[in-house]
Amino acid sequence: TEHFWWRITQCMANEHPMWFKNGEKCDQKVEFEDWESRFTPADWGTSDLFETLEDCCIAKLWYDIDGCLDNSPREMTFTFTIDISEFNDPSHCQDADITGNALEMAINVGLPSNAASFVTGIGCVTLGRNADTDSTECGGCLAGSGFTGDTDGTPVVEDATGAVSTVTVEVRINSDA
């Protein structure tokens, strides 16, 4: 990120929906232009992006929070798990992030355009997003190990014969208010 901080959202392939003010309501999207990115050094040029609809309404439409909530799209979230055979748990966070992104892309193909999937766990690894940097953070068995662990960042290939990994997926579906 040292060389591409001005495009960190695009460079890091932000796939995390954020809420923003859109007239007298808050709306949500995933892809942002350079100038819309919340994640710039020293907070210059940041836009007002929020993790939740409630945070957006409170901060941007504080004078009519109920109206904002009523006029904004609704979001339904559900979670499911799948067991994948012949699949090892990730050995470092970068591996978990790449695997999670690939699984999300495959799942999203079958979802309607107003829905998106987010892999939140692969085996003993939990995946989350750092709200300050928009970077993937790993927890569970990889908590505190750094993004590439004790590797140089190249994929670790190990025999997965007989291995089964449980993947946890969150799906968010938005609809107009």
PDB file of C-alpha atoms in Angstrom:
ATOM      1  CA  THR A   1       0.000   0.000   0.000  1.00  0.00           C
ATOM      2  CA  GLU A   2       3.005   2.310   0.256  1.00  0.00           C
ATOM      3  CA  HIS A   3       2.897   3.091  -3.462  1.00  0.00           C
ATOM      4  CA  PHE A   4      -0.828   2.800  -4.137  1.00  0.00           C
ATOM      5  CA  TRP A   5      -2.413   4.364  -1.051  1.00  0.00           C
ATOM      6  CA  TRP A   6      -4.452   6.783  -3.170  1.00  0.00           C
ATOM      7  CA  ARG A   7      -6.197   3.773  -4.772  1.00  0.00           C
ATOM      8  CA  ILE A   8      -6.143   1.375  -1.850  1.00  0.00           C
ATOM      9  CA  THR A   9      -9.817   0.479  -2.170  1.00  0.00           C
ATOM     10  CA  GLN A  10      -9.367  -0.497  -5.797  1.00  0.00           C
ATOM     11  CA  CYS A  11      -5.943  -2.065  -5.280  1.00  0.00           C
ATOM     12  CA  MET A  12      -7.134  -4.223  -2.393  1.00  0.00           C
ATOM     13  CA  ALA A  13     -10.315  -5.158  -4.307  1.00  0.00           C
ATOM     14  CA  ASN A  14     -12.749  -3.772  -1.756  1.00  0.00           C
ATOM     15  CA  GLU A  15     -15.692  -6.105  -1.692  1.00  0.00           C
ATOM     16  CA  HIS A  16     -17.223  -4.734   1.448  1.00  0.00           C
ATOM     17  CA  PRO A  17     -20.490  -2.792   1.101  1.00  0.00           C
ATOM     18  CA  MET A  18     -20.538   0.625   2.741  1.00  0.00           C
ATOM     19  CA  TRP A  19     -23.439   3.000   3.445  1.00  0.00           C
ATOM     20  CA  PHE A  20     -23.417   6.630   2.248  1.00  0.00           C
ATOM     21  CA  LYS A  21     -25.834   9.575   2.163  1.00  0.00           C
ATOM     22  CA  ASN A  22     -27.876   9.774  -1.029  1.00  0.00           C
ATOM     23  CA  GLY A  23     -30.334  12.662  -0.821  1.00  0.00           C
ATOM     24  CA  GLU A  24     -32.698  12.138   2.112  1.00  0.00           C
ATOM     25  CA  LYS A  25     -31.751   8.500   2.627  1.00  0.00           C
ATOM     26  CA  CYS A  26     -28.679   6.327   2.950  1.00  0.00           C
ATOM     27  CA  ASP A  27     -27.750   3.874   0.233  1.00  0.00           C
ATOM     28  CA  GLN A  28     -25.175   1.137  -0.129  1.00  0.00           C
ATOM     29  CA  LYS A  29     -22.589   0.110  -2.697  1.00  0.00           C
ATOM     30  CA  VAL A  30     -19.366  -1.831  -2.944  1.00  0.00           C
ATOM     31  CA  GLU A  31     -17.257  -0.177  -5.648  1.00  0.00           C
ATOM     32  CA  PHE A  32     -16.110   3.388  -5.094  1.00  0.00           C
ATOM     33  CA  GLU A  33     -14.140   5.879  -7.160  1.00  0.00           C
ATOM     34  CA  ASP A  34     -10.757   7.181  -5.946  1.00  0.00           C
ATOM     35  CA  TRP A  35     -12.232  10.278  -4.347  1.00  0.00           C
ATOM     36  CA  GLU A  36     -14.925   8.267  -2.560  1.00  0.00           C
ATOM     37  CA  SER A  37     -12.537   5.978  -0.705  1.00  0.00           C
ATOM     38  CA  ARG A  38     -12.733   6.175   3.065  1.00  0.00           C
ATOM     39  CA  PHE A  39      -9.321   4.644   3.425  1.00  0.00           C
ATOM     40  CA  THR A  40      -6.650   7.251   2.734  1.00  0.00           C
ATOM     41  CA  PRO A  41      -3.627   8.143   4.874  1.00  0.00           C
ATOM     42  CA  ALA A  42      -4.127  11.000   7.317  1.00  0.00           C
ATOM     43  CA  ASP A  43      -7.850  11.029   6.469  1.00  0.00           C
ATOM     44  CA  TRP A  44      -7.550  13.738   3.815  1.00  0.00           C
ATOM     45  CA  GLY A  45     -10.109  13.588   1.085  1.00  0.00           C
ATOM     46  CA  THR A  46     -12.164  10.942   2.808  1.00  0.00           C
ATOM     47  CA  SER A  47     -15.815  10.525   2.096  1.00  0.00           C
ATOM     48  CA  ASP A  48     -18.503   9.735   4.600  1.00  0.00           C
ATOM     49  CA  LEU A  49     -18.869   5.963   4.397  1.00  0.00           C
ATOM     50  CA  PHE A  50     -20.420   3.883   7.135  1.00  0.00           C
ATOM     51  CA  GLU A  51     -20.497   0.229   8.156  1.00  0.00           C
ATOM     52  CA  THR A  52     -24.232   0.242   8.982  1.00  0.00           C
ATOM     53  CA  LEU A  53     -27.400   1.973   7.820  1.00  0.00           C
ATOM     54  CA  GLU A  54     -28.004   3.190  11.361  1.00  0.00           C
ATOM     55  CA  ASP A  55     -24.561   4.828  11.582  1.00  0.00           C
ATOM     56  CA  CYS A  56     -25.152   6.596   8.261  1.00  0.00           C
ATOM     57  CA  CYS A  57     -28.594   7.895   9.268  1.00  0.00           C
ATOM     58  CA  ILE A  58     -27.385   9.083  12.675  1.00  0.00           C
ATOM     59  CA  ALA A  59     -24.336  10.892  11.263  1.00  0.00           C
ATOM     60  CA  LYS A  60     -25.740  12.337   8.038  1.00  0.00           C
ATOM     61  CA  LEU A  61     -29.510  12.700   8.582  1.00  0.00           C
ATOM     62  CA  TRP A  62     -29.540  13.222  12.338  1.00  0.00           C
ATOM     63  CA  TYR A  63     -32.492  15.612  12.038  1.00  0.00           C
ATOM     64  CA  ASP A  64     -34.751  12.839  10.602  1.00  0.00           C
ATOM     65  CA  ILE A  65     -33.324   9.462  11.619  1.00  0.00           C
ATOM     66  CA  ASP A  66     -36.714   7.710  11.399  1.00  0.00           C
ATOM     67  CA  GLY A  67     -37.321   9.112   7.899  1.00  0.00           C
ATOM     68  CA  CYS A  68     -33.864   8.023   6.804  1.00  0.00           C
ATOM     69  CA  LEU A  69     -34.410   4.498   8.104  1.00  0.00           C
ATOM     70  CA  ASP A  70     -37.862   4.323   6.445  1.00  0.00           C
ATOM     71  CA  ASN A  71     -36.622   5.622   3.059  1.00  0.00           C
ATOM     72  CA  SER A  72     -33.401   3.606   2.846  1.00  0.00           C
ATOM     73  CA  PRO A  73     -33.065   0.115   1.365  1.00  0.00           C
ATOM     74  CA  ARG A  74     -33.513  -2.811   3.707  1.00  0.00           C
ATOM     75  CA  GLU A  75     -30.874  -5.435   4.178  1.00  0.00           C
ATOM     76  CA  MET A  76     -31.454  -9.063   5.111  1.00  0.00           C
ATOM     77  CA  THR A  77     -28.524 -11.179   6.215  1.00  0.00           C
ATOM     78  CA  PHE A  78     -28.312 -14.933   6.625  1.00  0.00           C
ATOM     79  CA  THR A  79     -25.439 -17.294   7.276  1.00  0.00           C
ATOM     80  CA  PHE A  80     -24.790 -20.868   6.230  1.00  0.00           C
ATOM     81  CA  THR A  81     -21.918 -23.341   6.345  1.00  0.00           C
ATOM     82  CA  ILE A  82     -20.694 -25.867   3.814  1.00  0.00           C
ATOM     83  CA  ASP A  83     -18.163 -28.648   4.203  1.00  0.00           C
ATOM     84  CA  ILE A  84     -15.668 -28.874   1.347  1.00  0.00           C
ATOM     85  CA  SER A  85     -13.865 -32.179   0.903  1.00  0.00           C
ATOM     86  CA  GLU A  86     -10.218 -32.413  -0.151  1.00  0.00           C
ATOM     87  CA  PHE A  87      -9.697 -28.836   1.017  1.00  0.00           C
ATOM     88  CA  ASN A  88      -7.145 -27.717   3.643  1.00  0.00           C
ATOM     89  CA  ASP A  89      -7.585 -24.879   6.094  1.00  0.00           C
ATOM     90  CA  PRO A  90      -5.525 -21.813   5.049  1.00  0.00           C
ATOM     91  CA  SER A  91      -1.986 -21.650   6.422  1.00  0.00           C
ATOM     92  CA  HIS A  92      -1.783 -17.837   6.516  1.00  0.00           C
ATOM     93  CA  CYS A  93      -4.138 -14.873   6.247  1.00  0.00           C
ATOM     94  CA  GLN A  94      -3.264 -13.993   2.643  1.00  0.00           C
ATOM     95  CA  ASP A  95      -4.144 -17.562   1.646  1.00  0.00           C
ATOM     96  CA  ALA A  96      -7.462 -17.294   3.536  1.00  0.00           C
ATOM     97  CA  ASP A  97      -8.206 -13.947   1.866  1.00  0.00           C
ATOM     98  CA  ILE A  98      -7.486 -15.262  -1.652  1.00  0.00           C
ATOM     99  CA  THR A  99      -9.503 -18.433  -1.025  1.00  0.00           C
ATOM    100  CA  GLY A 100     -12.386 -16.466   0.500  1.00  0.00           C
ATOM    101  CA  ASN A 101     -12.469 -14.056  -2.464  1.00  0.00           C
ATOM    102  CA  ALA A 102     -12.511 -16.952  -4.947  1.00  0.00           C
ATOM    103  CA  LEU A 103     -15.348 -18.678  -3.089  1.00  0.00           C
ATOM    104  CA  GLU A 104     -17.314 -15.405  -2.937  1.00  0.00           C
ATOM    105  CA  MET A 105     -16.929 -14.897  -6.690  1.00  0.00           C
ATOM    106  CA  ALA A 106     -18.239 -18.416  -7.336  1.00  0.00           C
ATOM    107  CA  ILE A 107     -21.186 -18.035  -4.945  1.00  0.00           C
ATOM    108  CA  ASN A 108     -22.082 -14.554  -6.235  1.00  0.00           C
ATOM    109  CA  VAL A 109     -22.593 -15.943  -9.755  1.00  0.00           C
ATOM    110  CA  GLY A 110     -25.766 -17.634  -8.490  1.00  0.00           C
ATOM    111  CA  LEU A 111     -27.084 -14.673  -6.494  1.00  0.00           C
ATOM    112  CA  PRO A 112     -29.347 -11.879  -7.730  1.00  0.00           C
ATOM    113  CA  SER A 113     -27.713  -8.499  -8.419  1.00  0.00           C
ATOM    114  CA  ASN A 114     -28.990  -7.089  -5.109  1.00  0.00           C
ATOM    115  CA  ALA A 115     -27.164  -9.757  -3.082  1.00  0.00           C
ATOM    116  CA  ALA A 116     -23.555 -10.518  -2.196  1.00  0.00           C
ATOM    117  CA  SER A 117     -21.759 -13.251  -0.297  1.00  0.00           C
ATOM    118  CA  PHE A 118     -18.966 -12.845   2.222  1.00  0.00           C
ATOM    119  CA  VAL A 119     -16.850 -15.745   3.470  1.00  0.00           C
ATOM    120  CA  THR A 120     -16.472 -15.195   7.215  1.00  0.00           C
ATOM    121  CA  GLY A 121     -14.723 -18.426   8.115  1.00  0.00           C
ATOM    122  CA  ILE A 122     -12.617 -21.171   6.565  1.00  0.00           C
ATOM    123  CA  GLY A 123     -11.963 -24.024   8.952  1.00  0.00           C
ATOM    124  CA  CYS A 124     -10.415 -22.621  12.122  1.00  0.00           C
ATOM    125  CA  VAL A 125      -9.817 -19.201  10.499  1.00  0.00           C
ATOM    126  CA  THR A 126     -12.259 -16.315  10.853  1.00  0.00           C
ATOM    127  CA  LEU A 127     -12.237 -13.522   8.293  1.00  0.00           C
ATOM    128  CA  GLY A 128     -13.229  -9.940   8.985  1.00  0.00           C
ATOM    129  CA  ARG A 129     -12.612  -6.500   7.631  1.00  0.00           C
ATOM    130  CA  ASN A 130     -10.654  -3.782   9.430  1.00  0.00           C
ATOM    131  CA  ALA A 131     -12.963  -0.756   9.236  1.00  0.00           C
ATOM    132  CA  ASP A 132     -10.050   1.688   9.406  1.00  0.00           C
ATOM    133  CA  THR A 133      -7.921   0.195   6.619  1.00  0.00           C
ATOM    134  CA  ASP A 134     -10.470  -1.920   4.696  1.00  0.00           C
ATOM    135  CA  SER A 135      -7.973  -4.775   4.858  1.00  0.00           C
ATOM    136  CA  THR A 136      -8.826  -8.377   5.620  1.00  0.00           C
ATOM    137  CA  GLU A 137      -8.079  -9.434   9.170  1.00  0.00           C
ATOM    138  CA  CYS A 138      -7.805 -13.039  10.228  1.00  0.00           C
ATOM    139  CA  GLY A 139      -8.810 -14.401  13.585  1.00  0.00           C
ATOM    140  CA  GLY A 140      -9.299 -17.828  15.045  1.00  0.00           C
ATOM    141  CA  CYS A 141      -6.223 -20.015  14.617  1.00  0.00           C
ATOM    142  CA  LEU A 142      -4.444 -17.284  12.573  1.00  0.00           C
ATOM    143  CA  ALA A 143      -5.091 -14.414  14.993  1.00  0.00           C
ATOM    144  CA  GLY A 144      -1.996 -12.244  15.398  1.00  0.00           C
ATOM    145  CA  SER A 145       0.041 -14.116  12.783  1.00  0.00           C
ATOM    146  CA  GLY A 146       0.282 -11.255  10.259  1.00  0.00           C
ATOM    147  CA  PHE A 147      -1.053 -11.255   6.712  1.00  0.00           C
ATOM    148  CA  THR A 148       1.542 -13.662   5.286  1.00  0.00           C
ATOM    149  CA  GLY A 149       2.313 -15.476   8.532  1.00  0.00           C
ATOM    150  CA  ASP A 150       5.845 -16.831   8.591  1.00  0.00           C
ATOM    151  CA  THR A 151       5.851 -17.345   4.806  1.00  0.00           C
ATOM    152  CA  ASP A 152       6.971 -15.140   1.943  1.00  0.00           C
ATOM    153  CA  GLY A 153       3.373 -14.851   0.789  1.00  0.00           C
ATOM    154  CA  THR A 154       3.446 -17.572  -1.840  1.00  0.00           C
ATOM    155  CA  PRO A 155       0.653 -20.140  -1.674  1.00  0.00           C
ATOM    156  CA  VAL A 156       1.349 -23.127   0.542  1.00  0.00           C
ATOM    157  CA  VAL A 157       0.458 -26.309  -1.325  1.00  0.00           C
ATOM    158  CA  GLU A 158      -0.095 -29.399   0.819  1.00  0.00           C
ATOM    159  CA  ASP A 159      -1.781 -32.716   0.185  1.00  0.00           C
ATOM    160  CA  ALA A 160      -5.488 -32.347   0.964  1.00  0.00           C
ATOM    161  CA  THR A 161      -6.378 -36.041   0.656  1.00  0.00           C
ATOM    162  CA  GLY A 162      -9.077 -36.742   3.196  1.00  0.00           C
ATOM    163  CA  ALA A 163      -9.176 -33.162   4.457  1.00  0.00           C
ATOM    164  CA  VAL A 164     -12.521 -31.461   5.041  1.00  0.00           C
ATOM    165  CA  SER A 165     -12.834 -27.757   5.753  1.00  0.00           C
ATOM    166  CA  THR A 166     -15.989 -26.005   6.909  1.00  0.00           C
ATOM    167  CA  VAL A 167     -16.634 -22.676   5.179  1.00  0.00           C
ATOM    168  CA  THR A 168     -18.969 -20.122   6.761  1.00  0.00           C
ATOM    169  CA  VAL A 169     -20.696 -17.731   4.375  1.00  0.00           C
ATOM    170  CA  GLU A 170     -22.787 -14.642   5.080  1.00  0.00           C
ATOM    171  CA  VAL A 171     -25.196 -13.489   2.364  1.00  0.00           C
ATOM    172  CA  ARG A 172     -26.617  -9.965   2.328  1.00  0.00           C
ATOM    173  CA  ILE A 173     -29.666  -9.152   0.236  1.00  0.00           C
ATOM    174  CA  ASN A 174     -30.779  -5.559  -0.252  1.00  0.00           C
ATOM    175  CA  SER A 175     -34.175  -4.368  -1.381  1.00  0.00           C
ATOM    176  CA  ASP A 176     -35.586  -0.914  -1.967  1.00  0.00           C
ATOM    177  CA  ALA A 177     -37.390   0.688   0.955  1.00  0.00           C
TER     178      ALA A 177
END
